[in-house]
PDB file of C-alpha atoms in Angstrom:
ATOM      1  CA  MET A   1     -12.395-116.963 -15.791  1.00 49.00           C
ATOM      2  CA  ALA A   2     -15.441-117.055 -17.985  1.00 51.00           C
ATOM      3  CA  THR A   3     -16.761-114.043 -16.141  1.00 52.00           C
ATOM      4  CA  GLN A   4     -13.608-112.055 -16.797  1.00 53.00           C
ATOM      5  CA  LYS A   5     -13.744-112.852 -20.545  1.00 56.00           C
ATOM      6  CA  TYR A   6     -17.356-111.782 -20.716  1.00 55.00           C
ATOM      7  CA  GLY A   7     -16.629-108.503 -18.855  1.00 56.00           C
ATOM      8  CA  TYR A   8     -13.726-107.741 -21.173  1.00 61.00           C
ATOM      9  CA  ARG A   9     -15.838-108.462 -24.262  1.00 64.00           C
ATOM     10  CA  GLY A  10     -18.651-106.269 -22.908  1.00 64.00           C
ATOM     11  CA  LEU A  11     -16.253-103.412 -22.277  1.00 68.00           C
ATOM     12  CA  ARG A  12     -14.746-103.822 -25.720  1.00 75.00           C
ATOM     13  CA  ALA A  13     -18.205-103.858 -27.304  1.00 73.00           C
ATOM     14  CA  THR A  14     -19.224-100.730 -25.418  1.00 78.00           C
ATOM     15  CA  ALA A  15     -16.012 -98.956 -26.452  1.00 76.00           C
ATOM     16  CA  SER A  16     -16.543 -99.997 -30.072  1.00 79.00           C
ATOM     17  CA  ALA A  17     -20.124 -98.771 -29.997  1.00 78.00           C
ATOM     18  CA  GLY A  18     -18.975 -95.445 -28.511  1.00 78.00           C
ATOM     19  CA  MET A  19     -16.368 -95.024 -31.235  1.00 79.00           C
ATOM     20  CA  VAL A  20     -18.913 -95.811 -33.943  1.00 78.00           C
ATOM     21  CA  LEU A  21     -21.303 -93.271 -32.400  1.00 79.00           C
ATOM     22  CA  ALA A  22     -18.563 -90.619 -32.231  1.00 80.00           C
ATOM     23  CA  ALA A  23     -17.551 -91.305 -35.827  1.00 79.00           C
ATOM     24  CA  GLY A  24     -21.184 -91.052 -36.919  1.00 77.00           C
ATOM     25  CA  ALA A  25     -21.557 -87.722 -35.120  1.00 77.00           C
ATOM     26  CA  ALA A  26     -18.375 -86.432 -36.774  1.00 76.00           C
ATOM     27  CA  VAL A  27     -19.656 -87.464 -40.208  1.00 74.00           C
ATOM     28  CA  ALA A  28     -23.038 -85.851 -39.517  1.00 74.00           C
ATOM     29  CA  LEU A  29     -21.348 -82.596 -38.479  1.00 70.00           C
ATOM     30  CA  ALA A  30     -19.101 -82.685 -41.527  1.00 72.00           C
ATOM     31  CA  LEU A  31     -22.120 -83.106 -43.770  1.00 72.00           C
ATOM     32  CA  ARG A  32     -24.002 -80.290 -42.019  1.00 75.00           C
ATOM     33  CA  GLY A  33     -21.071 -77.841 -42.268  1.00 72.00           C
ATOM     34  CA  PRO A  34     -21.622 -76.905 -45.922  1.00 74.00           C
ATOM     35  CA  ALA A  35     -25.383 -76.720 -45.368  1.00 73.00           C
ATOM     36  CA  PHE A  36     -24.804 -74.450 -42.368  1.00 73.00           C
ATOM     37  CA  HIS A  37     -22.498 -72.163 -44.378  1.00 78.00           C
ATOM     38  CA  ALA A  38     -24.971 -72.071 -47.257  1.00 80.00           C
ATOM     39  CA  LEU A  39     -27.781 -71.184 -44.862  1.00 77.00           C
ATOM     40  CA  ARG A  40     -25.669 -68.456 -43.261  1.00 81.00           C
ATOM     41  CA  ALA A  41     -24.797 -67.013 -46.693  1.00 85.00           C
ATOM     42  CA  ARG A  42     -28.466 -67.003 -47.662  1.00 85.00           C
ATOM     43  CA  ILE A  43     -29.423 -65.192 -44.455  1.00 86.00           C
ATOM     44  CA  GLU A  44     -26.745 -62.557 -45.142  1.00 89.00           C
ATOM     45  CA  ARG A  45     -28.062 -62.063 -48.703  1.00 89.00           C
ATOM     46  CA  LEU A  46     -31.604 -61.668 -47.356  1.00 88.00           C
ATOM     47  CA  GLU A  47     -30.427 -59.107 -44.796  1.00 89.00           C
ATOM     48  CA  GLU A  48     -28.612 -57.164 -47.531  1.00 89.00           C
ATOM     49  CA  ALA A  49     -31.725 -57.265 -49.719  1.00 89.00           C
ATOM     50  CA  ALA A  50     -33.855 -56.008 -46.816  1.00 88.00           C
ATOM     51  CA  GLN A  51     -31.393 -53.157 -46.191  1.00 86.00           C
ATOM     52  CA  SER A  52     -31.428 -52.277 -49.892  1.00 87.00           C
ATOM     53  CA  GLN A  53     -35.232 -52.261 -49.860  1.00 86.00           C
ATOM     54  CA  ARG A  54     -35.238 -49.936 -46.819  1.00 84.00           C
ATOM     55  CA  ARG A  55     -32.915 -47.526 -48.664  1.00 83.00           C
ATOM     56  CA  THR A  56     -35.156 -47.667 -51.738  1.00 85.00           C
ATOM     57  CA  ASN A  57     -38.251 -47.037 -49.622  1.00 86.00           C
ATOM     58  CA  PHE A  58     -36.513 -44.149 -47.876  1.00 80.00           C
ATOM     59  CA  ALA A  59     -35.512 -42.552 -51.186  1.00 83.00           C
ATOM     60  CA  HIS A  60     -39.062 -42.978 -52.480  1.00 84.00           C
ATOM     61  CA  GLN A  61     -40.499 -41.388 -49.339  1.00 84.00           C
ATOM     62  CA  GLN A  62     -38.111 -38.436 -49.668  1.00 82.00           C
ATOM     63  CA  ARG A  63     -39.167 -37.965 -53.289  1.00 85.00           C
ATOM     64  CA  LEU A  64     -42.828 -38.011 -52.263  1.00 84.00           C
ATOM     65  CA  HIS A  65     -42.058 -35.469 -49.507  1.00 82.00           C
ATOM     66  CA  TRP A  66     -40.477 -33.153 -52.075  1.00 83.00           C
ATOM     67  CA  GLU A  67     -43.441 -33.514 -54.447  1.00 86.00           C
ATOM     68  CA  LEU A  68     -45.897 -32.645 -51.682  1.00 83.00           C
ATOM     69  CA  LEU A  69     -43.866 -29.614 -50.593  1.00 82.00           C
ATOM     70  CA  SER A  70     -43.537 -28.480 -54.211  1.00 84.00           C
ATOM     71  CA  LYS A  71     -47.293 -28.592 -54.670  1.00 84.00           C
ATOM     72  CA  ALA A  72     -47.797 -26.600 -51.487  1.00 81.00           C
ATOM     73  CA  MET A  73     -45.201 -24.025 -52.549  1.00 81.00           C
ATOM     74  CA  ASP A  74     -46.917 -23.619 -55.922  1.00 86.00           C
ATOM     75  CA  ASP A  75     -50.476 -23.402 -54.578  1.00 85.00           C
ATOM     76  CA  PRO A  76     -51.275 -21.131 -51.596  1.00 83.00           C
ATOM     77  CA  GLU A  77     -54.509 -23.033 -50.962  1.00 83.00           C
ATOM     78  CA  LEU A  78     -52.545 -26.259 -50.501  1.00 82.00           C
ATOM     79  CA  ALA A  79     -49.948 -24.449 -48.393  1.00 81.00           C
ATOM     80  CA  GLU A  80     -52.722 -23.596 -45.939  1.00 81.00           C
ATOM     81  CA  VAL A  81     -52.949 -27.295 -45.106  1.00 81.00           C
ATOM     82  CA  LEU A  82     -49.338 -27.186 -43.891  1.00 78.00           C
ATOM     83  CA  ASP A  83     -49.735 -23.946 -41.963  1.00 78.00           C
ATOM     84  CA  ALA A  84     -48.638 -24.978 -38.493  1.00 79.00           C
ATOM     85  CA  TYR A  85     -48.062 -21.382 -37.423  1.00 77.00           C
ATOM     86  CA  ASP A  86     -51.659 -20.483 -36.560  1.00 70.00           C
ATOM     87  CA  GLY A  87     -51.931 -18.180 -39.568  1.00 66.00           C
ATOM     88  CA  ALA A  88     -49.153 -16.005 -38.145  1.00 81.00           C
ATOM     89  CA  VAL A  89     -47.161 -16.022 -41.380  1.00 83.00           C
ATOM     90  CA  SER A  90     -48.098 -14.651 -44.770  1.00 86.00           C
ATOM     91  CA  PRO A  91     -48.583 -16.990 -47.737  1.00 84.00           C
ATOM     92  CA  ARG A  92     -45.255 -15.783 -49.143  1.00 87.00           C
ATOM     93  CA  LYS A  93     -43.473 -16.532 -45.868  1.00 89.00           C
ATOM     94  CA  GLN A  94     -45.233 -19.902 -45.706  1.00 88.00           C
ATOM     95  CA  ARG A  95     -43.800 -20.844 -49.123  1.00 89.00           C
ATOM     96  CA  GLN A  96     -40.361 -19.722 -47.967  1.00 91.00           C
ATOM     97  CA  PHE A  97     -40.676 -21.845 -44.831  1.00 91.00           C
ATOM     98  CA  LEU A  98     -41.735 -24.827 -46.937  1.00 91.00           C
ATOM     99  CA  PHE A  99     -38.653 -24.381 -49.088  1.00 92.00           C
ATOM    100  CA  ALA A 100     -36.444 -24.041 -46.005  1.00 93.00           C
ATOM    101  CA  ASN A 101     -38.000 -27.266 -44.750  1.00 92.00           C
ATOM    102  CA  ALA A 102     -37.193 -28.931 -48.077  1.00 92.00           C
ATOM    103  CA  LEU A 103     -33.562 -27.784 -47.859  1.00 92.00           C
ATOM    104  CA  TYR A 104     -33.161 -29.040 -44.315  1.00 93.00           C
ATOM    105  CA  THR A 105     -34.948 -32.309 -45.051  1.00 91.00           C
ATOM    106  CA  ASN A 106     -32.708 -32.836 -48.070  1.00 90.00           C
ATOM    107  CA  ALA A 107     -29.595 -32.410 -45.907  1.00 92.00           C
ATOM    108  CA  LEU A 108     -31.087 -34.716 -43.294  1.00 91.00           C
ATOM    109  CA  CYS A 109     -31.803 -37.308 -45.980  1.00 89.00           C
ATOM    110  CA  TYR A 110     -28.235 -37.085 -47.312  1.00 88.00           C
ATOM    111  CA  TYR A 111     -26.943 -37.709 -43.808  1.00 90.00           C
ATOM    112  CA  ARG A 112     -29.258 -40.656 -43.187  1.00 88.00           C
ATOM    113  CA  MET A 113     -28.289 -42.228 -46.511  1.00 85.00           C
ATOM    114  CA  GLY A 114     -24.620 -41.891 -45.638  1.00 87.00           C
ATOM    115  CA  ASN A 115     -23.871 -39.438 -48.447  1.00 88.00           C
ATOM    116  CA  VAL A 116     -22.526 -36.844 -45.998  1.00 90.00           C
ATOM    117  CA  THR A 117     -20.862 -37.203 -42.632  1.00 92.00           C
ATOM    118  CA  ARG A 118     -22.125 -35.576 -39.453  1.00 91.00           C
ATOM    119  CA  GLU A 119     -19.344 -33.012 -39.824  1.00 91.00           C
ATOM    120  CA  GLU A 120     -20.418 -32.213 -43.393  1.00 92.00           C
ATOM    121  CA  PHE A 121     -24.032 -31.901 -42.235  1.00 92.00           C
ATOM    122  CA  PHE A 122     -22.803 -29.464 -39.574  1.00 90.00           C
ATOM    123  CA  GLY A 123     -21.058 -27.370 -42.257  1.00 89.00           C
ATOM    124  CA  PHE A 124     -24.164 -27.342 -44.416  1.00 92.00           C
ATOM    125  CA  ALA A 125     -26.311 -26.293 -41.456  1.00 92.00           C
ATOM    126  CA  ARG A 126     -23.837 -23.530 -40.603  1.00 88.00           C
ATOM    127  CA  SER A 127     -24.160 -22.117 -44.119  1.00 89.00           C
ATOM    128  CA  MET A 128     -27.984 -22.392 -44.125  1.00 93.00           C
ATOM    129  CA  LEU A 129     -28.101 -20.502 -40.818  1.00 92.00           C
ATOM    130  CA  GLN A 130     -26.487 -17.500 -42.508  1.00 88.00           C
ATOM    131  CA  ASN A 131     -29.790 -16.818 -44.206  1.00 91.00           C
ATOM    132  CA  PRO A 132     -32.200 -14.754 -42.051  1.00 93.00           C
ATOM    133  CA  LEU A 133     -35.227 -16.514 -43.572  1.00 95.00           C
ATOM    134  CA  PHE A 134     -33.828 -19.909 -42.689  1.00 95.00           C
ATOM    135  CA  ARG A 135     -33.147 -18.705 -39.135  1.00 93.00           C
ATOM    136  CA  GLU A 136     -36.716 -17.437 -38.901  1.00 93.00           C
ATOM    137  CA  TYR A 137     -37.962 -20.818 -40.141  1.00 93.00           C
ATOM    138  CA  TRP A 138     -35.760 -22.593 -37.607  1.00 94.00           C
ATOM    139  CA  TYR A 139     -37.150 -20.550 -34.732  1.00 92.00           C
ATOM    140  CA  ALA A 140     -40.747 -20.967 -35.949  1.00 91.00           C
ATOM    141  CA  THR A 141     -40.394 -24.753 -36.103  1.00 89.00           C
ATOM    142  CA  ARG A 142     -38.795 -25.225 -32.686  1.00 90.00           C
ATOM    143  CA  PRO A 143     -42.099 -26.521 -31.210  1.00 88.00           C
ATOM    144  CA  HIS A 144     -42.295 -29.070 -34.053  1.00 86.00           C
ATOM    145  CA  ARG A 145     -38.819 -30.432 -33.283  1.00 88.00           C
ATOM    146  CA  ALA A 146     -39.708 -30.651 -29.595  1.00 88.00           C
ATOM    147  CA  THR A 147     -42.125 -33.462 -30.471  1.00 88.00           C
ATOM    148  CA  LEU A 148     -39.367 -35.683 -31.891  1.00 87.00           C
ATOM    149  CA  VAL A 149     -38.186 -38.729 -29.973  1.00 88.00           C
ATOM    150  CA  ASP A 150     -35.016 -37.656 -28.155  1.00 83.00           C
ATOM    151  CA  SER A 151     -33.027 -40.667 -29.298  1.00 85.00           C
ATOM    152  CA  SER A 152     -33.749 -40.196 -33.021  1.00 87.00           C
ATOM    153  CA  ASP A 153     -31.142 -38.982 -35.518  1.00 86.00           C
ATOM    154  CA  GLU A 154     -33.410 -36.123 -36.464  1.00 88.00           C
ATOM    155  CA  ALA A 155     -33.758 -34.920 -32.869  1.00 90.00           C
ATOM    156  CA  GLY A 156     -30.002 -35.165 -32.307  1.00 90.00           C
ATOM    157  CA  LEU A 157     -29.215 -33.220 -35.470  1.00 91.00           C
ATOM    158  CA  GLY A 158     -31.865 -30.642 -34.584  1.00 92.00           C
ATOM    159  CA  ARG A 159     -30.230 -30.105 -31.171  1.00 92.00           C
ATOM    160  CA  MET A 160     -26.876 -29.785 -32.913  1.00 89.00           C
ATOM    161  CA  VAL A 161     -28.297 -27.072 -35.210  1.00 91.00           C
ATOM    162  CA  ASP A 162     -29.918 -25.338 -32.200  1.00 91.00           C
ATOM    163  CA  ASP A 163     -26.543 -25.257 -30.437  1.00 89.00           C
ATOM    164  CA  LEU A 164     -24.819 -24.006 -33.571  1.00 86.00           C
ATOM    165  CA  LEU A 165     -27.382 -21.233 -33.992  1.00 88.00           C
ATOM    166  CA  ALA A 166     -26.822 -20.121 -30.399  1.00 88.00           C
ATOM    167  CA  GLN A 167     -23.052 -20.085 -30.987  1.00 85.00           C
ATOM    168  CA  LEU A 168     -23.447 -18.103 -34.207  1.00 81.00           C
ATOM    169  CA  GLU A 169     -25.604 -15.513 -32.459  1.00 82.00           C
ATOM    170  CA  GLU A 170     -23.108 -15.179 -29.614  1.00 83.00           C
ATOM    171  CA  ALA A 171     -20.053 -14.995 -31.890  1.00 74.00           C
ATOM    172  CA  ASP A 172     -18.466 -11.605 -32.170  1.00 70.00           C
ATOM    173  CA  ILE A 173     -16.688 -12.250 -35.450  1.00 68.00           C
ATOM    174  CA  ASP A 174     -17.550 -11.871 -39.106  1.00 70.00           C
ATOM    175  CA  GLU A 175     -15.975 -15.213 -40.028  1.00 66.00           C
ATOM    176  CA  TRP A 176     -19.088 -17.352 -39.529  1.00 66.00           C
ATOM    177  CA  TRP A 177     -17.494 -20.381 -41.179  1.00 60.00           C
ATOM    178  CA  VAL A 178     -15.221 -20.928 -38.152  1.00 63.00           C
ATOM    179  CA  VAL A 179     -17.956 -20.689 -35.510  1.00 63.00           C
ATOM    180  CA  GLY A 180     -18.803 -23.879 -33.676  1.00 66.00           C
ATOM    181  CA  ASP A 181     -16.949 -27.107 -33.216  1.00 69.00           C
ATOM    182  CA  PRO A 182     -17.826 -29.701 -35.828  1.00 69.00           C
ATOM    183  CA  PRO A 183     -18.971 -32.917 -34.191  1.00 73.00           C
ATOM    184  CA  GLY A 184     -16.930 -36.074 -34.307  1.00 65.00           C
ATOM    185  CA  GLU A 185     -18.343 -39.113 -36.043  1.00 57.00           C
TER     186      GLU A 185
END
């Protein structure tokens, strides 16, 4: 009988120890919950701050791009540095191409920042393509766009504008604003 009492006490002690361990684990988890939520909230704030910094850097880079293009448009000697057409265009045409680049880059920037939708970008491109100088610029820079990574936003939008230009040239109507199917988001 003494053996049975000892076995029962040992089982009871083991069960009690298990319950104490489980209760301790529950308390530890309860105490860690708020710390976990605080840590998660901090990580989210850091991610938002990083995203905000990327947007700020992007806007700064776009401003610098515009300043560089403006200097090249104002000074033919500086424009020669950006002549990627093997001297095949006049200085006047070069300045026009630089301005066309600035217009397109501005639209591209608006899209990347989320200020315009893909459909709105399409509409803007359709109106820019009505200008013969912009079309000439677009054709002259086709080799430049061919160097873009296929999966980039810029390459995708460039292909969209290429397709739109082909559709505009094939269209047999004067109502250019209805040519092409705007892309879905």
